[in-house]
Coordinates of C-alpha atoms in Angstrom, one line a residue:
X223 CA -12.1 -54.5 34.8
X224 CA -10.8 -56.7 37.2
X225 CA -10.1 -53.5 40.2
X226 CA -14.2 -52.8 39.7
X227 CA -14.9 -56.0 41.2
X228 CA -13.3 -55.4 43.9
X229 CA -15.6 -53.5 46.3
X230 CA -13.1 -51.0 48.1
X231 CA -12.3 -49.5 44.6
X232 CA -15.9 -49.5 43.5
X233 CA -16.3 -47.2 46.8
X234 CA -13.7 -45.4 45.9
X235 CA -14.9 -44.5 42.9
X236 CA -17.9 -43.5 43.8
X237 CA -16.3 -41.2 46.5
X238 CA -14.8 -39.8 44.0
X239 CA -17.8 -39.3 41.9
X240 CA -20.1 -37.9 44.2
X241 CA -17.2 -35.6 45.3
X242 CA -17.1 -34.4 41.7
X243 CA -21.0 -33.9 41.7
X244 CA -20.8 -32.0 45.2
X245 CA -18.0 -29.7 43.4
X246 CA -19.4 -28.8 40.0
X247 CA -22.6 -29.0 42.1
X248 CA -21.7 -26.0 44.1
X249 CA -21.3 -22.3 42.9
X250 CA -19.4 -20.5 40.7
X251 CA -20.4 -23.6 38.6
X252 CA -23.9 -24.2 39.5
X253 CA -24.6 -27.7 37.2
X254 CA -27.6 -28.0 39.0
X255 CA -28.0 -31.7 37.1
X256 CA -25.3 -32.6 39.3
X257 CA -27.1 -32.7 42.2
X258 CA -29.3 -35.8 41.3
X259 CA -25.8 -37.5 40.2
X260 CA -24.3 -37.3 43.4
X261 CA -26.7 -38.5 45.9
X262 CA -27.2 -41.2 43.5
X263 CA -24.1 -42.7 44.4
X264 CA -24.4 -42.4 47.7
X265 CA -27.0 -44.5 47.5
X266 CA -25.3 -46.9 44.8
X267 CA -22.9 -47.3 47.6
X268 CA -25.1 -47.9 50.3
X269 CA -26.4 -50.6 48.3
X270 CA -23.7 -52.5 47.4
X271 CA -22.9 -52.6 51.3
X272 CA -26.1 -54.8 52.0
X273 CA -24.5 -57.1 54.0
X274 CA -20.8 -56.0 54.7
X275 CA -18.8 -55.8 57.5
X276 CA -18.6 -52.9 59.9
X277 CA -15.0 -52.1 58.9
X278 CA -15.5 -52.3 55.3
X279 CA -18.8 -49.5 55.9
X280 CA -16.2 -47.5 58.0
X281 CA -13.9 -47.4 55.1
X282 CA -16.1 -46.2 52.7
X283 CA -17.5 -43.6 55.3
X284 CA -13.8 -42.6 55.3
X285 CA -13.1 -42.8 51.6
X286 CA -16.4 -40.4 51.1
X287 CA -15.1 -37.7 53.9
X288 CA -11.5 -37.4 52.5
X289 CA -13.0 -37.1 48.9
X290 CA -15.4 -34.4 49.7
X291 CA -12.4 -32.8 51.9
X292 CA -9.9 -33.1 49.2
X293 CA -12.2 -32.2 45.8
X294 CA -15.0 -29.9 46.5
X295 CA -13.2 -28.6 49.6
X296 CA -10.0 -28.4 49.1
X297 CA -9.3 -25.1 50.4
X298 CA -9.8 -26.4 53.6
X299 CA -6.7 -28.3 53.4
X300 CA -5.2 -25.3 52.1
X301 CA -6.1 -23.1 55.2
X302 CA -5.5 -25.5 57.8
X303 CA -1.5 -25.5 56.2
X304 CA -1.6 -21.3 56.2
X305 CA -2.9 -21.5 59.8
X306 CA -0.4 -23.9 61.6
X307 CA 2.1 -22.5 60.4
X308 CA 2.8 -24.5 57.0
X309 CA 3.2 -27.8 58.6
X310 CA 3.3 -30.6 55.8
X311 CA 2.8 -33.6 59.2
X312 CA 0.2 -31.3 61.3
X313 CA -1.6 -30.1 58.1
X314 CA -2.4 -34.1 57.2
X315 CA -3.5 -35.0 60.8
X316 CA -5.5 -32.1 61.4
X317 CA -7.4 -32.6 57.7
X318 CA -7.8 -36.2 58.5
X319 CA -9.3 -35.2 61.7
X320 CA -11.5 -32.7 60.1
X321 CA -12.3 -35.1 57.7
X322 CA -13.7 -37.7 60.2
X323 CA -15.8 -34.9 62.5
X324 CA -16.9 -32.6 59.3
X325 CA -17.3 -34.8 56.6
X326 CA -19.2 -37.8 58.3
X327 CA -22.9 -37.5 56.4
X328 CA -22.2 -40.3 54.0
X329 CA -21.0 -42.7 56.8
X330 CA -23.7 -41.3 59.2
X331 CA -26.3 -42.5 56.1
X332 CA -24.7 -46.0 55.8
X333 CA -24.8 -46.6 59.2
X334 CA -28.4 -45.1 59.7
X335 CA -29.7 -46.9 56.4
X336 CA -28.6 -50.5 57.5
X337 CA -30.2 -50.0 61.5
X338 CA -34.0 -48.7 60.1
X339 CA -34.2 -49.0 56.3
X340 CA -34.6 -52.5 54.6
X341 CA -32.5 -53.0 51.5
X342 CA -33.9 -50.6 48.8
X343 CA -36.8 -52.1 47.0
X344 CA -38.7 -50.3 44.0
X345 CA -41.8 -48.9 45.4
X346 CA -43.1 -45.0 46.0
X347 CA -42.7 -45.0 49.9
X348 CA -38.9 -46.6 49.7
X349 CA -38.2 -43.5 47.5
X350 CA -39.6 -41.0 50.0
X351 CA -38.1 -43.2 52.9
X352 CA -34.4 -43.1 51.7
X353 CA -34.6 -39.7 50.7
X354 CA -36.0 -38.4 53.9
X355 CA -33.0 -40.3 55.8
X356 CA -30.3 -39.0 53.8
X357 CA -32.2 -35.0 53.5
X358 CA -32.0 -35.6 57.4
X359 CA -28.7 -36.8 58.2
X360 CA -27.6 -33.5 55.6
X361 CA -29.2 -31.6 58.2
X362 CA -28.1 -33.2 61.6
X363 CA -24.4 -33.9 60.5
X364 CA -21.6 -32.0 62.5
X365 CA -20.4 -29.5 60.1
X366 CA -17.7 -26.2 60.3
X367 CA -18.2 -24.8 57.3
X368 CA -21.8 -25.8 56.6
X369 CA -22.6 -27.4 52.7
X370 CA -25.7 -28.8 52.0
X371 CA -26.5 -31.2 48.5
X372 CA -29.9 -28.6 48.6
X373 CA -26.5 -25.7 47.5
X374 CA -26.0 -28.2 44.5
X375 CA -29.2 -27.6 43.4
X376 CA -30.1 -24.0 44.0
X377 CA -28.6 -23.3 40.8
X378 CA -31.9 -24.6 39.4
X379 CA -34.1 -21.3 40.2
X380 CA -37.5 -23.3 40.5
X381 CA -36.6 -25.9 42.7
X382 CA -34.0 -23.3 44.5
X383 CA -37.4 -21.6 46.0
X384 CA -38.5 -24.6 48.4
X385 CA -36.0 -23.1 50.7
X386 CA -39.1 -20.9 51.5
X387 CA -41.1 -23.9 52.3
X388 CA -38.6 -26.1 54.4
X389 CA -34.8 -24.4 54.1
X390 CA -32.0 -25.4 52.1
X391 CA -32.6 -29.0 53.6
X392 CA -35.9 -28.9 51.8
X393 CA -34.0 -28.5 48.4
X394 CA -31.8 -31.3 49.8
X395 CA -34.6 -33.8 50.0
X396 CA -35.9 -32.8 46.7
X397 CA -31.9 -33.4 45.6
X398 CA -32.0 -36.7 47.2
X399 CA -35.4 -38.2 45.6
X400 CA -34.1 -37.1 42.1
X401 CA -30.6 -39.4 43.3
X402 CA -33.1 -41.9 44.3
X403 CA -35.0 -41.8 40.7
X404 CA -32.0 -42.4 38.6
X405 CA -31.0 -45.3 41.4
X406 CA -34.2 -46.9 40.8
X407 CA -33.4 -46.6 37.4
X408 CA -29.7 -47.4 36.4
X409 CA -29.3 -50.1 39.3
X410 CA -32.6 -51.5 41.2
X411 CA -34.4 -52.2 37.9
X412 CA -31.6 -52.7 35.6
X413 CA -32.5 -56.3 34.2
X414 CA -35.6 -54.8 33.2
X415 CA -35.7 -53.3 29.4
X416 CA -35.7 -49.6 29.3
X417 CA -38.6 -49.1 28.6
X418 CA -40.5 -51.1 31.4
X419 CA -38.0 -49.0 33.8
X420 CA -39.4 -46.4 32.8
X421 CA -43.2 -47.4 33.0
X422 CA -42.5 -48.5 36.5
X423 CA -40.3 -45.4 37.8
X424 CA -43.3 -43.2 36.1
X425 CA -44.3 -42.1 39.9
X426 CA -41.4 -41.0 40.9
X427 CA -40.9 -39.3 38.3
X428 CA -44.3 -37.7 38.7
X429 CA -43.1 -36.2 42.4
X430 CA -40.1 -35.0 40.9
X431 CA -42.6 -32.6 37.8
X432 CA -44.8 -31.6 40.7
X433 CA -41.4 -30.8 43.1
X434 CA -40.9 -28.2 39.6
X435 CA -44.3 -27.0 39.3
X436 CA -44.5 -26.2 42.9
X437 CA -41.2 -24.3 42.6
X438 CA -42.4 -22.5 40.0
X439 CA -45.4 -21.4 41.3
X440 CA -43.2 -20.0 44.2
X441 CA -41.3 -18.4 42.1
X442 CA -44.3 -16.0 40.7
X443 CA -47.0 -16.7 42.9
X444 CA -48.1 -14.4 45.1
X445 CA -46.1 -11.9 43.5
X446 CA -44.6 -9.2 46.5
X447 CA -44.9 -6.1 44.5
X448 CA -43.4 -3.0 46.5
X449 CA -42.7 0.4 45.1
X450 CA -39.5 1.0 48.5
X451 CA -36.2 0.9 46.6
X452 CA -32.6 0.3 48.5
X453 CA -29.7 2.4 46.8
X454 CA -27.1 0.9 48.5
X455 CA -22.8 0.8 47.6
X456 CA -20.3 -1.9 48.6
X457 CA -17.0 -1.0 49.0
X458 CA -15.1 -4.2 48.2
X459 CA -11.3 -3.3 49.6
X460 CA -9.6 -6.3 49.7
X461 CA -6.6 -5.1 51.6
X462 CA -5.3 -9.0 52.5
X463 CA -5.6 -11.6 55.4
X464 CA -4.4 -9.2 58.3
X465 CA -2.7 -11.8 60.3
X466 CA -1.1 -11.2 64.0
X467 CA 2.2 -9.0 62.5
X468 CA 0.3 -6.6 61.2
X469 CA -1.6 -5.0 64.3
X470 CA 0.6 -3.0 64.8
X471 CA 1.4 -2.0 60.6
X472 CA 1.2 1.0 60.6
X473 CA 1.3 1.3 56.8
X474 CA -1.4 -1.5 56.4
X475 CA -3.7 0.4 58.5
X476 CA -3.5 3.8 56.8
X477 CA -3.7 1.6 53.5
X478 CA -7.0 -0.6 55.0
X479 CA -8.9 3.3 56.0
X480 CA -7.5 4.8 52.8
X481 CA -9.4 2.4 50.8
X482 CA -12.3 2.8 52.6
X483 CA -12.5 6.5 52.2
X484 CA -11.0 6.6 48.4
X485 CA -13.8 4.3 47.4
X486 CA -16.9 5.1 49.2
X487 CA -16.3 8.8 48.2
X488 CA -15.9 8.1 44.8
X489 CA -18.6 5.8 45.1
X490 CA -21.0 8.6 46.2
X491 CA -19.7 11.3 43.7
X492 CA -21.0 8.5 40.4
X493 CA -23.9 7.6 42.5
X494 CA -24.7 10.7 44.3
X495 CA -28.3 8.7 45.1
X496 CA -26.7 6.0 47.3
X497 CA -28.8 5.7 50.7
X498 CA -26.8 3.5 52.0
X499 CA -23.0 2.7 51.7
X500 CA -22.1 -1.3 53.4
X501 CA -18.6 -2.0 54.5
X502 CA -17.4 -5.5 54.1
X503 CA -15.9 -7.6 57.6
X504 CA -12.1 -6.7 58.3
X505 CA -12.1 -4.0 55.9
X506 CA -10.3 -2.0 59.1
X507 CA -9.0 -4.7 61.4
X508 CA -7.8 -4.8 64.9
X509 CA -9.4 -1.2 65.7
X510 CA -12.7 0.3 67.4
X511 CA -14.6 3.5 65.7
X512 CA -16.3 4.0 69.3
X513 CA -14.6 6.0 71.8
X514 CA -14.9 3.9 75.4
X515 CA -12.7 3.7 78.5
X516 CA -12.2 -0.4 77.3
X517 CA -11.8 0.7 73.7
X518 CA -8.3 2.4 74.2
X519 CA -6.0 0.3 73.3
X520 CA -7.8 0.0 69.6
X521 CA -10.0 3.2 69.0
X522 CA -9.3 4.8 65.5
X523 CA -9.8 8.3 65.6
X524 CA -9.0 8.1 61.6
X525 CA -11.8 5.1 61.5
X526 CA -14.0 7.2 63.3
X527 CA -13.6 10.8 61.5
X528 CA -14.1 9.3 58.2
X529 CA -17.8 7.3 59.4
X530 CA -18.8 10.7 60.9
X531 CA -18.1 12.6 57.6
X532 CA -20.3 10.4 55.3
X533 CA -22.8 10.5 58.0
X534 CA -22.5 14.3 58.4
X535 CA -21.1 15.5 55.2
X536 CA -22.6 13.4 52.9
X537 CA -25.9 12.6 54.6
X538 CA -25.2 8.8 54.0
X539 CA -25.9 5.7 56.4
X540 CA -22.7 3.2 56.7
X541 CA -23.1 -0.1 57.3
X542 CA -19.8 -1.6 59.2
X543 CA -17.9 -3.7 61.4
X544 CA -15.5 -2.9 64.0
X545 CA -13.9 -4.6 67.3
X546 CA -15.2 -3.0 70.5
X547 CA -14.8 -4.1 73.9
X548 CA -17.9 -4.4 76.7
X549 CA -16.2 -5.3 79.7
X550 CA -13.3 -7.3 79.0
X551 CA -14.4 -8.7 76.1
X552 CA -13.7 -8.8 72.8
X553 CA -17.1 -9.0 70.4
X554 CA -16.4 -8.4 66.5
X555 CA -19.8 -6.3 66.3
X556 CA -21.9 -5.2 62.8
X557 CA -23.3 -1.2 63.4
X558 CA -24.4 1.8 61.9
X559 CA -23.4 5.6 61.3
X560 CA -25.3 7.3 62.6
X561 CA -26.5 4.5 65.5
X562 CA -29.5 5.1 67.4
X563 CA -28.8 2.1 69.1
X564 CA -27.3 -0.5 66.1
X565 CA -25.9 -2.9 67.3
X566 CA -25.1 -6.7 66.8
X567 CA -22.3 -9.4 68.5
X568 CA -21.4 -12.3 66.0
X569 CA -22.8 -14.9 67.7
X570 CA -21.6 -17.7 65.7
X571 CA -17.7 -17.4 65.9
X572 CA -15.2 -19.6 63.0
X573 CA -12.8 -21.8 65.1
X574 CA -9.3 -21.4 65.0
X575 CA -10.1 -18.4 63.4
X576 CA -12.3 -16.2 65.7
X577 CA -11.5 -17.8 68.9
X578 CA -9.3 -21.1 69.8
X579 CA -11.2 -24.8 70.8
X580 CA -10.1 -26.1 74.4
X581 CA -7.5 -23.3 75.0
X582 CA -8.5 -22.4 78.7
X583 CA -7.7 -26.5 78.7
X584 CA -4.4 -26.8 76.6
X585 CA -3.2 -23.4 76.7
X586 CA -0.2 -23.8 74.1
X587 CA -2.8 -24.7 71.5
X588 CA -2.0 -20.9 71.0
X589 CA 1.4 -21.5 70.2
X590 CA 0.5 -23.9 67.0
X591 CA -2.8 -21.4 66.0
X592 CA -0.5 -18.4 66.7
X593 CA -3.4 -16.3 64.4
X594 CA -6.8 -17.2 66.2
X595 CA -8.7 -14.9 67.3
X596 CA -9.5 -13.9 70.6
X597 CA -13.3 -12.8 70.3
X598 CA -16.0 -13.4 72.8
X599 CA -19.4 -14.9 71.9
X600 CA -22.5 -12.1 71.5
X601 CA -26.0 -12.3 73.1
X602 CA -27.2 -9.0 72.3
X603 CA -29.8 -8.0 69.5
X604 CA -31.3 -10.0 66.9
X605 CA -32.1 -6.9 64.2
X606 CA -31.9 -3.4 64.3
X607 CA -33.5 -0.3 62.9
X608 CA -31.3 2.5 61.0
X609 CA -32.5 5.7 59.1
X610 CA -31.8 6.5 55.7
X611 CA -32.3 10.3 54.2
X612 CA -34.2 10.5 51.2
X613 CA -32.6 12.5 47.8
X614 CA -29.4 12.8 46.3
X615 CA -26.3 13.1 48.4
X616 CA -24.6 16.7 49.1
X617 CA -21.5 16.7 48.7
X618 CA -18.8 18.9 50.0
X619 CA -17.4 21.1 47.4
X620 CA -13.7 20.7 46.2
X621 CA -12.8 23.7 48.6
X622 CA -14.8 22.5 51.5
X623 CA -13.6 18.6 51.6
X624 CA -9.8 20.1 50.9
X625 CA -10.6 21.4 54.3
X626 CA -12.7 18.1 55.3
X627 CA -9.3 16.3 54.6
X628 CA -7.4 17.9 57.4
X629 CA -9.6 16.7 60.1
X630 CA -11.0 13.2 59.0
X631 CA -9.0 12.3 62.6
X632 CA -10.9 14.6 64.3
X633 CA -14.4 13.2 64.8
X634 CA -15.2 15.7 67.2
X635 CA -14.5 18.6 64.9
X636 CA -16.4 16.8 62.0
X637 CA -19.6 16.8 64.4
X638 CA -19.6 20.4 65.1
X639 CA -19.0 21.5 61.6
X640 CA -21.8 19.4 60.0
X641 CA -25.3 18.9 61.8
X642 CA -26.9 15.9 59.6
X643 CA -29.3 15.6 57.8
X644 CA -33.5 14.6 57.6
X645 CA -33.2 10.9 58.1
X646 CA -37.4 9.6 57.2
X647 CA -37.0 6.6 55.6
X648 CA -36.0 3.6 58.1
X649 CA -34.7 0.7 57.2
X650 CA -35.2 -2.7 59.4
X651 CA -31.5 -5.1 59.0
X652 CA -31.4 -8.6 59.9
X653 CA -27.7 -8.4 60.4
X654 CA -25.4 -11.3 59.4
X655 CA -21.1 -11.4 60.1
X656 CA -19.0 -13.9 58.1
X657 CA -20.4 -17.3 58.1
X658 CA -23.2 -17.1 60.0
X659 CA -24.7 -16.4 56.6
X660 CA -24.1 -20.5 56.7
X661 CA -26.9 -21.2 58.9
X662 CA -30.2 -21.1 58.0
X663 CA -32.1 -20.6 62.0
X664 CA -29.8 -17.8 62.5
X665 CA -30.9 -16.1 59.7
X666 CA -34.6 -16.3 60.4
X667 CA -36.8 -13.4 60.6
X668 CA -40.2 -12.3 59.7
X669 CA -39.8 -8.7 60.5
X670 CA -37.1 -7.2 58.8
X671 CA -36.7 -5.6 55.3
X672 CA -33.5 -6.5 54.5
X673 CA -30.2 -9.6 55.3
X674 CA -27.2 -7.9 56.0
X675 CA -24.1 -10.0 55.2
X676 CA -20.6 -8.6 56.1
X677 CA -18.1 -11.3 55.5
X678 CA -14.6 -12.1 54.8
X679 CA -13.1 -14.5 53.0
X680 CA -9.3 -13.4 52.8
X681 CA -7.9 -15.9 54.7
X682 CA -8.7 -19.0 52.5
X683 CA -7.3 -17.2 50.0
X684 CA -9.4 -15.9 46.3
X685 CA -10.3 -19.6 45.0
X686 CA -13.2 -21.7 44.8
X687 CA -13.9 -20.9 48.5
X688 CA -15.5 -17.4 48.4
X689 CA -17.7 -18.6 45.1
X690 CA -18.5 -21.5 47.3
X691 CA -19.7 -19.3 50.6
X692 CA -21.3 -16.6 48.4
X693 CA -23.6 -19.2 47.0
X694 CA -24.1 -21.3 49.8
X695 CA -25.2 -17.3 51.9
X696 CA -28.3 -16.0 48.8
X697 CA -30.7 -18.9 50.2
X698 CA -31.2 -17.4 53.4
X699 CA -32.7 -14.4 51.1
X700 CA -35.1 -17.2 49.4
X701 CA -36.1 -19.1 52.8
X702 CA -37.3 -16.0 54.5
X703 CA -38.7 -14.2 51.3
X704 CA -36.8 -10.9 51.7
X705 CA -33.8 -9.3 49.6
X706 CA -29.9 -9.6 50.6
X707 CA -27.4 -7.7 50.6
X708 CA -23.6 -9.3 51.0
X709 CA -20.3 -7.2 51.6
X710 CA -17.0 -9.2 51.2
X711 CA -14.1 -7.6 51.7
X712 CA -12.3 -9.6 49.2
X713 CA -15.0 -10.9 47.1
X714 CA -17.7 -12.3 46.6
X715 CA -20.3 -9.2 46.9
X716 CA -23.4 -8.9 45.8
X717 CA -27.4 -7.9 46.0
X718 CA -30.0 -10.7 45.7
X719 CA -34.0 -10.0 45.5
X720 CA -36.4 -12.8 47.7
X721 CA -36.3 -15.1 45.2
X722 CA -32.6 -15.3 45.4
X723 CA -31.9 -13.4 41.5
X724 CA -29.3 -11.0 41.3
X725 CA -29.7 -7.7 41.4
X726 CA -26.8 -6.0 39.1
X727 CA -24.2 -8.3 38.3
X728 CA -21.7 -10.1 41.3
X729 CA -18.3 -8.7 42.1
X730 CA -15.2 -10.7 41.1
X731 CA -12.2 -11.7 43.7
X732 CA -9.4 -10.5 44.8
X733 CA -9.9 -7.1 43.3
X734 CA -11.2 -3.6 45.1
X735 CA -14.7 -3.3 43.6
X736 CA -17.2 -0.7 44.1
X737 CA -20.9 -2.2 43.3
X738 CA -23.3 -0.3 43.2
X739 CA -27.3 -1.2 43.5
X740 CA -30.6 -0.9 43.6
X741 CA -32.1 -3.5 45.6
X742 CA -36.0 -3.9 45.3
X743 CA -37.6 -4.4 48.9
X744 CA -40.3 -6.7 47.8
X745 CA -40.7 -9.5 50.2
X746 CA -43.3 -12.2 51.0
X747 CA -44.5 -14.4 53.2
X748 CA -42.6 -17.8 53.7
X749 CA -43.1 -21.0 55.6
X750 CA -39.7 -21.3 56.9
X751 CA -40.0 -17.5 58.2
X752 CA -43.0 -18.7 60.3
X753 CA -41.9 -22.1 61.7
X754 CA -38.4 -22.5 60.8
X755 CA -36.9 -25.1 60.6
X756 CA -39.5 -26.9 62.7
X757 CA -41.2 -27.4 59.1
X758 CA -38.4 -29.4 57.4
X759 CA -38.6 -31.6 60.5
X760 CA -42.5 -31.8 59.9
X761 CA -42.2 -32.8 56.1
X762 CA -39.5 -35.7 56.6
X763 CA -41.9 -36.9 59.6
X764 CA -44.1 -37.4 56.8
X765 CA -42.0 -38.5 53.7
X766 CA -41.0 -41.8 56.2
X767 CA -43.8 -42.4 57.6
X768 CA -45.7 -44.1 55.2
X769 CA -42.7 -46.6 55.0
X770 CA -43.1 -46.6 58.9
X771 CA -46.3 -47.7 58.5
X772 CA -45.9 -50.4 55.6
X773 CA -43.2 -52.7 57.3
X774 CA -45.3 -52.2 61.1
X775 CA -47.4 -53.8 58.5
X776 CA -45.3 -56.4 57.4
X777 CA -44.2 -56.8 61.0
X778 CA -47.4 -57.9 62.0
X779 CA -48.3 -59.9 59.2
X780 CA -45.4 -62.5 60.2
X781 CA -45.9 -62.1 63.9
X782 CA -49.8 -63.6 63.0
X783 CA -48.5 -66.2 61.5

């Protein structure tokens, strides 16, 4: 067709096909071969830019960015539309701004490939170099809502184990290498018979088999057997998004606390062996559970009383998130009841959601983003310990429970009525609030027993974003070799073991659910937990080094002629 002889048309098709592959490779679809196809289209597009002008390269980068924003991450456009008061013009401008700033990975690769690498050629050193450069771009490109080509390969349970070595970006390198293999077979060697192509590309195929074999070994050896298990209850209340207009809505607050209490109580009746109840982020928005002079305006005695009831009367520890002031600064805190010093202030806030960038320089911005939060960035803590009881919950009888209902908003009276129970079982928690779980370095730990991620995706609707966020977060368990528990207010909530396998079934979205899970606390040592993201960069240096040496030798030979 004549249209496909046009550079702009071909690049647009490559961009659309790449975006479709990313969409299908991410959760909930997890069609992992799309990871190889997606990076193949990036290499194909770059190959056609070998001798074009910078203007054409910029066009290609822009169309790739817009396709990514409009297809796999279309929920970003919907969120921008919602945050800006449903202004179509402002949504268009901010979507374009977002795409250019935060979906620029393909353009950076196009630019750096031309700057640093020779035109593509059929050699193993080129395969490693091109794949490493694309994986490095994946790791360092600026992003607001983080995704990786490694996430599109995470549906393959063996290859995703490479995250234990070099994080999700190590898995991304494998996706890029597989894309290069397809590019070599279908593009670079298309003048050859297919049988000859297969023979010439045999080294790359063997490398991919080595990746897979090593992934199998990482998945099953060394085993990390442990007799310890955690019985947990995740409360997914699905109260919906909480815009600023609901801050003074008493009915909304009453509904929120009633759902927390009723679902937790019902869950404990059905599963009395529960040791830990987990409430998601924003399950009781706008309120604090700790009484203090600073919290006077946001303190909720009902929230405090319900927590005291479960901690003392049922003897069950509760992990939760709430708002709290420290001085004049407002923080989003993950803590536990009983506390024992458990406290973590959220460090990575969502721009335009939990704080407003540039507000100090441009105060008028809040007229556009009325629902943007006013949280401060936390710096305290990293991991904290809580103590759990042994045995079954000792819930009050029906008469005692009826009496307790009358004092749920009087935490001091509950504390006088119930002395609490012994808690001899320690549990070290790595806390992550909401989208902190998308950043490998934020989740790195060597001493925690479990990662706990409290999240709320209600602002993004009940579409594909919740699954994408949940799927990406689960790789933190693989990277650190420990299980992970995720409680999302509107879904998706789940537990995974240290290999990233689900423990039980995940919840759905946009409905209240109570998830009871028995989580094996088996764990293993990982390279990533020991060395962090440095392990990834060292591997990429090793992949680029042979190509650099080869090019240096070629340059010296040319100079000596």
